Amino acid sequence: MKIRDHSELFKQQDYQEQFERKKEFENPWPAEKVKEISDWTRTEEYKELNFKRENIKINPAKACQPLGAVFCASGFEGTMPFVQGAQGCVAYFRSHLSRHFKEPFAAISTSMTEDAAVFGGLNNMLEGLENTHALYKPKMIAVSTTCMAEVIGDDLNSYIKTAKEKGVVPQDLLIPFANTPSFVGSHIVGYDNMMKGILKALWAGKKGEPNGKINIIPGFDTYTGNYHEIKRLMSLMGIEATVLADVSDTFDSPNTGEYKLYPGGTPLHDAQDAVNAIGTVALQKYSTVKTMDHIQKESGQRTLTLSPIGIKNTDAFFAELSKLTGKPVPAAIEAERGRVVDAMVDSHPYVHGKRFALVGDPDILLGMMSLIMEMGGEPVHIVCTNGDKHFEAEANELLASSPFGANGKVYIGKDMWHLRSLLFTDPVDILIGNSYAKFLTQDTGTPLVRIGFPLFDRHHLHRQPIIGYQGALNLVTMLVNTTLDELDRKTEGSASFDVIR
Amino acid sequence: MTTKIKDTQKMIEDVLSVYPEKSKKERAKHLAANDPTGQCSTCQVKANVKSRPGVMTVRGCAYAGAKGVVWGPVKDQITISHGPIGCGQYSWWSRRNYYNGQTGIDAFGTMHITTDFQEKNIVYGGDKGLDLAIKELHGLFPLGRGIGILSECPVGLIGDDIEAVSKRVAKEINIPIVPVRCEGFRGVSQSLGHHIANDTIKDYVLGKGTLEKTTPYDVNLIGDYNIGGDAWASRKILEEMGLRVIAQYTGDSTINELGIASKAKLNLIHCYRSMNYICRTMEENYGIPWMEFNFFGPTKTFDSIRKIAAKFDEKIRKNSEAVIAKYTPLMEKVVAQYRSKLEGKKVMLYVGGLRPRHTIGAYEDLGMEVVASGYEFGHADDYKRTYPELKEGAVIMDDATLYELEEFTRRLKPDMVGSGIKEKYSYHKLGVPFRQMHSWDYSGPYHGFDGFPVFARDMDMTVNSPTWDLIRRKNEKNL
């Protein structure tokens, strides 16, 4: 028998009639009123009203600090992310990350309730650490905070000291911490704070002889493919590199019929020895600002921020890496460059002159803008809910560097409802954003290329790298084929429905 | 005490042996061997108490219960997540409460709207911004029939008076503004959030809508959130019985429906846990009786149809028998197609609301047996309703932890597990067939006669997927 689920069932006549009958009770607006308002929301007048708002976000593209903190913590060997505060937050972090990666994610909450609001969260921290240690046997417990703990002013440093003094956990258990208030910054700042906190704890007393290695900090990078890719590239370069924090196994572990609570991560010994590296390269800027400053001050090593998305950025990455390590860029990588450039030359007619709207985290936006302009595409609307003034300046500078950036405008602190207005009043050909941007596609018809975080409604996109030359090839493939899909869609039933493009 | 119960109790003790003393003692009260007769005094679990810090509870918070479950699905209300950015982000359109309407114009279900607290809001308070936020929203969305203010943790901690703001602005813009004190630190789970949200429906909306006429057959469909279209499938049956559903609480609902519910003759409640409060309110204040029902699987659905019909006249009773007669061949066909592939398979459930007990019959219709079941946020009255539904010696779990779920799986060896997104992928790694039983794994509906075929198809593809056999196990003994 044919089984009809929601995708077909409710189109049936019996349900359509039910929906009509139900309106008797709904007190719906007349259809013409709905149409009138719907049309109005597409106007310049509505856009102006929309851009006047200052007190409410509508469909923002950002998350809160502790999400970034638990993500970062999970990239270290045997480490349990541990969040001091109310328990719902951790339930949300776990489900959010699992929905993107299609992987399990473990994190602990100290389940603070009304009594903790009155008396402080010390008891929750003590029992929480004791239970975590007993049940989940971590090698490191990385503590961050929800807004509850921040508002009541829990003192993490003294609580952790007390826990060790009272013997609820062993004296030598590593317990780094970071304050990660959700009313400051966003998930990328939480990543930064946690990374700094972890390195502070791991590096204490570990400064010694230089080890000849380099450190790579990917930042809040939710592409597991990027982690595999950076390790492959380092190996091709003959560089010994420590990836901090290496979440590739956490979020992309092989199925062996076993559930491993701690499937991998940066070995703690390597992370400790990272203080003795010759340099640290961050692959994102806006999720590593404090960390890189700390590294520079703490270890004295060279710090470089090089985000290898697109050809020019990847060129700069390898050139600087080569300078830092003294190792030449091998022919194999040069050949990869040649292949992707060949692909871009082949595909350029379908991207050149196309107008793009982009929404996402700052570093991804900068990389994508750069790549698009390299192919003759035009970034037009660039929306960064969690972008700051520095990002705005950098993005504007990038736009100014290319004739293809002439029509681009950068919007920091704006959201996807602002972008909806922009897409109606100044339409583009392609939209780049996360899964929630599909509502913009639904409203405006702009085709979506899913790049960023979270990606909930398509599988395995995060397993493909988007960094390096190979990553550029993956991005180009997505961009050009989306424009071709759209071209097919628009020309169906016409002579232009070409079989060769 | 029987051997079956003793064996299960022994297994529970083994699982608990690794806990520190205090938490072991506490957790022992929440795990039990089932006694369907209710005679075994040690077989009752304790429920609705605080989770232990650090154990990795699956539970969420009051905000999740109030915004995510009760108020979120009301489609023509503009729902503000009032506080920092995260809560609204992580609960954004994750529960699949389907609705008809034009989003952003006359419906707002798939939108994430938040006051996005910054440090200055914590220091100086968020009231002023809230006032302006409401007006900005009203300007951009003039067809919104109401505005809900769902408080996140800081709002309660810094002592903002959202009630005063709501009252003042509601007068200015002349639509209901509902302040909901569902800060995440209140209570022990989602459950208090349901209660708080129910109370705000009573205080701000109930009794206020417009309904031209009433009939003797007017009912409300309560505690159905239309996940994957569940409420629509349930409504179809009630309408075919000859009943007139005047309000859905709250799947695909409107402010008007919430208001006119007080004019119904009977409340039909599916998810008792999240909405018994409003039923009791309507019973006390409007004299409306209420009854629980179960539309999962043909056995329970037929049974519920007859029990509902018994509350009405001969006409409805006749209609109901006709409905049962109409759908019986279809249900038999579904069972014929799937039962042979699922017969004897063991199921472990760990969910919320009504599923831990309401889906048992549907599994049994397919020849499957539920060997363990538990609630994230149940109360004693939920467990009382569950004991008779399960076999003797089945494991009952309250507020289970990741550790316990994994250990029970090792020992009970279920053929499939039904739980949530946080559990899903650890079961995939274990190679244990798994289905999300909160969101129906993006499928559905599962309610009613249109839902059961989908349920049967999905359980079959879960248990019998060839992908499980592709897993090359490192350690055969592991499970």
PDB file of N, CA, C and O in Angstrom, chain A residues 34-59:
ATOM      1  N   VAL A  34      -4.414  40.162   3.968  1.00  0.00           N
ATOM      2  CA  VAL A  34      -3.145  39.429   4.034  1.00  0.00           C
ATOM      3  C   VAL A  34      -2.305  39.753   2.797  1.00  0.00           C
ATOM      4  O   VAL A  34      -1.101  40.004   2.887  1.00  0.00           O
ATOM      5  N   LYS A  35      -2.970  39.784   1.661  1.00  0.00           N
ATOM      6  CA  LYS A  35      -2.265  40.094   0.402  1.00  0.00           C
ATOM      7  C   LYS A  35      -1.705  41.523   0.453  1.00  0.00           C
ATOM      8  O   LYS A  35      -0.556  41.768   0.065  1.00  0.00           O
ATOM      9  N   GLU A  36      -2.501  42.421   0.945  1.00  0.00           N
ATOM     10  CA  GLU A  36      -2.084  43.833   1.018  1.00  0.00           C
ATOM     11  C   GLU A  36      -0.825  43.977   1.878  1.00  0.00           C
ATOM     12  O   GLU A  36       0.145  44.626   1.490  1.00  0.00           O
ATOM     13  N   ILE A  37      -0.859  43.346   3.062  1.00  0.00           N
ATOM     14  CA  ILE A  37       0.297  43.454   3.961  1.00  0.00           C
ATOM     15  C   ILE A  37       1.499  42.726   3.373  1.00  0.00           C
ATOM     16  O   ILE A  37       2.636  43.198   3.427  1.00  0.00           O
ATOM     17  N   SER A  38       1.235  41.574   2.775  1.00  0.00           N
ATOM     18  CA  SER A  38       2.316  40.815   2.156  1.00  0.00           C
ATOM     19  C   SER A  38       3.006  41.651   1.079  1.00  0.00           C
ATOM     20  O   SER A  38       4.240  41.710   1.012  1.00  0.00           O
ATOM     21  N   ASP A  39       2.227  42.317   0.266  1.00  0.00           N
ATOM     22  CA  ASP A  39       2.807  43.180  -0.771  1.00  0.00           C
ATOM     23  C   ASP A  39       3.571  44.356  -0.154  1.00  0.00           C
ATOM     24  O   ASP A  39       4.647  44.728  -0.621  1.00  0.00           O
ATOM     25  N   TRP A  40       2.991  44.901   0.886  1.00  0.00           N
ATOM     26  CA  TRP A  40       3.630  46.042   1.559  1.00  0.00           C
ATOM     27  C   TRP A  40       5.010  45.664   2.111  1.00  0.00           C
ATOM     28  O   TRP A  40       5.945  46.465   2.066  1.00  0.00           O
ATOM     29  N   THR A  41       5.149  44.419   2.614  1.00  0.00           N
ATOM     30  CA  THR A  41       6.443  44.033   3.203  1.00  0.00           C
ATOM     31  C   THR A  41       7.540  43.942   2.147  1.00  0.00           C
ATOM     32  O   THR A  41       8.697  43.764   2.480  1.00  0.00           O
ATOM     33  N   ARG A  42       7.159  44.021   0.883  1.00  0.00           N
ATOM     34  CA  ARG A  42       8.160  43.947  -0.183  1.00  0.00           C
ATOM     35  C   ARG A  42       8.603  45.325  -0.662  1.00  0.00           C
ATOM     36  O   ARG A  42       9.418  45.428  -1.580  1.00  0.00           O
ATOM     37  N   THR A  43       8.086  46.359  -0.038  1.00  0.00           N
ATOM     38  CA  THR A  43       8.329  47.716  -0.556  1.00  0.00           C
ATOM     39  C   THR A  43       9.517  48.408   0.105  1.00  0.00           C
ATOM     40  O   THR A  43       9.996  47.993   1.164  1.00  0.00           O
ATOM     41  N   GLU A  44       9.926  49.478  -0.541  1.00  0.00           N
ATOM     42  CA  GLU A  44      10.975  50.347  -0.006  1.00  0.00           C
ATOM     43  C   GLU A  44      10.537  50.948   1.337  1.00  0.00           C
ATOM     44  O   GLU A  44      11.326  51.066   2.269  1.00  0.00           O
ATOM     45  N   GLU A  45       9.259  51.311   1.400  1.00  0.00           N
ATOM     46  CA  GLU A  45       8.716  51.912   2.632  1.00  0.00           C
ATOM     47  C   GLU A  45       8.869  50.943   3.815  1.00  0.00           C
ATOM     48  O   GLU A  45       9.284  51.320   4.909  1.00  0.00           O
ATOM     49  N   TYR A  46       8.532  49.680   3.569  1.00  0.00           N
ATOM     50  CA  TYR A  46       8.665  48.682   4.634  1.00  0.00           C
ATOM     51  C   TYR A  46      10.128  48.494   5.011  1.00  0.00           C
ATOM     52  O   TYR A  46      10.474  48.365   6.180  1.00  0.00           O
ATOM     53  N   LYS A  47      10.994  48.509   4.003  1.00  0.00           N
ATOM     54  CA  LYS A  47      12.417  48.348   4.270  1.00  0.00           C
ATOM     55  C   LYS A  47      12.904  49.444   5.223  1.00  0.00           C
ATOM     56  O   LYS A  47      13.624  49.177   6.183  1.00  0.00           O
ATOM     57  N   GLU A  48      12.473  50.657   4.967  1.00  0.00           N
ATOM     58  CA  GLU A  48      12.892  51.764   5.821  1.00  0.00           C
ATOM     59  C   GLU A  48      12.431  51.561   7.262  1.00  0.00           C
ATOM     60  O   GLU A  48      13.187  51.747   8.205  1.00  0.00           O
ATOM     61  N   LEU A  49      11.171  51.163   7.393  1.00  0.00           N
ATOM     62  CA  LEU A  49      10.636  50.897   8.733  1.00  0.00           C
ATOM     63  C   LEU A  49      11.417  49.759   9.407  1.00  0.00           C
ATOM     64  O   LEU A  49      11.786  49.829  10.584  1.00  0.00           O
ATOM     65  N   ASN A  50      11.686  48.736   8.621  1.00  0.00           N
ATOM     66  CA  ASN A  50      12.413  47.569   9.103  1.00  0.00           C
ATOM     67  C   ASN A  50      13.808  47.955   9.599  1.00  0.00           C
ATOM     68  O   ASN A  50      14.256  47.509  10.662  1.00  0.00           O
ATOM     69  N   PHE A  51      14.479  48.818   8.835  1.00  0.00           N
ATOM     70  CA  PHE A  51      15.843  49.211   9.216  1.00  0.00           C
ATOM     71  C   PHE A  51      15.870  50.223  10.358  1.00  0.00           C
ATOM     72  O   PHE A  51      16.918  50.499  10.917  1.00  0.00           O
ATOM     73  N   LYS A  52      14.702  50.757  10.708  1.00  0.00           N
ATOM     74  CA  LYS A  52      14.663  51.692  11.841  1.00  0.00           C
ATOM     75  C   LYS A  52      14.669  50.964  13.173  1.00  0.00           C
ATOM     76  O   LYS A  52      14.939  51.549  14.216  1.00  0.00           O
ATOM     77  N   ARG A  53      14.324  49.685  13.160  1.00  0.00           N
ATOM     78  CA  ARG A  53      14.175  49.003  14.450  1.00  0.00           C
ATOM     79  C   ARG A  53      15.520  48.836  15.157  1.00  0.00           C
ATOM     80  O   ARG A  53      16.539  48.583  14.524  1.00  0.00           O
ATOM     81  N   GLU A  54      15.478  49.019  16.469  1.00  0.00           N
ATOM     82  CA  GLU A  54      16.721  48.981  17.260  1.00  0.00           C
ATOM     83  C   GLU A  54      16.612  48.053  18.445  1.00  0.00           C
ATOM     84  O   GLU A  54      17.593  47.769  19.117  1.00  0.00           O
ATOM     85  N   ASN A  55      15.410  47.589  18.746  1.00  0.00           N
ATOM     86  CA  ASN A  55      15.225  46.884  20.015  1.00  0.00           C
ATOM     87  C   ASN A  55      14.831  45.428  19.876  1.00  0.00           C
ATOM     88  O   ASN A  55      14.572  44.759  20.864  1.00  0.00           O
ATOM     89  N   ILE A  56      14.778  44.938  18.659  1.00  0.00           N
ATOM     90  CA  ILE A  56      14.343  43.563  18.478  1.00  0.00           C
ATOM     91  C   ILE A  56      15.076  42.948  17.289  1.00  0.00           C
ATOM     92  O   ILE A  56      15.308  43.617  16.291  1.00  0.00           O
ATOM     93  N   LYS A  57      15.494  41.683  17.466  1.00  0.00           N
ATOM     94  CA  LYS A  57      16.115  40.954  16.363  1.00  0.00           C
ATOM     95  C   LYS A  57      15.083  39.976  15.800  1.00  0.00           C
ATOM     96  O   LYS A  57      14.350  39.343  16.556  1.00  0.00           O
ATOM     97  N   ILE A  58      15.062  39.873  14.480  1.00  0.00           N
ATOM     98  CA  ILE A  58      14.133  38.954  13.825  1.00  0.00           C
ATOM     99  C   ILE A  58      14.934  38.036  12.904  1.00  0.00           C
ATOM    100  O   ILE A  58      15.543  38.495  11.947  1.00  0.00           O
ATOM    101  N   ASN A  59      14.956  36.779  13.230  1.00  0.00           N
ATOM    102  CA  ASN A  59      15.740  35.790  12.487  1.00  0.00           C
ATOM    103  C   ASN A  59      17.237  36.159  12.433  1.00  0.00           C
ATOM    104  O   ASN A  59      17.819  36.261  11.357  1.00  0.00           O
TER     105      ASN A  59
END
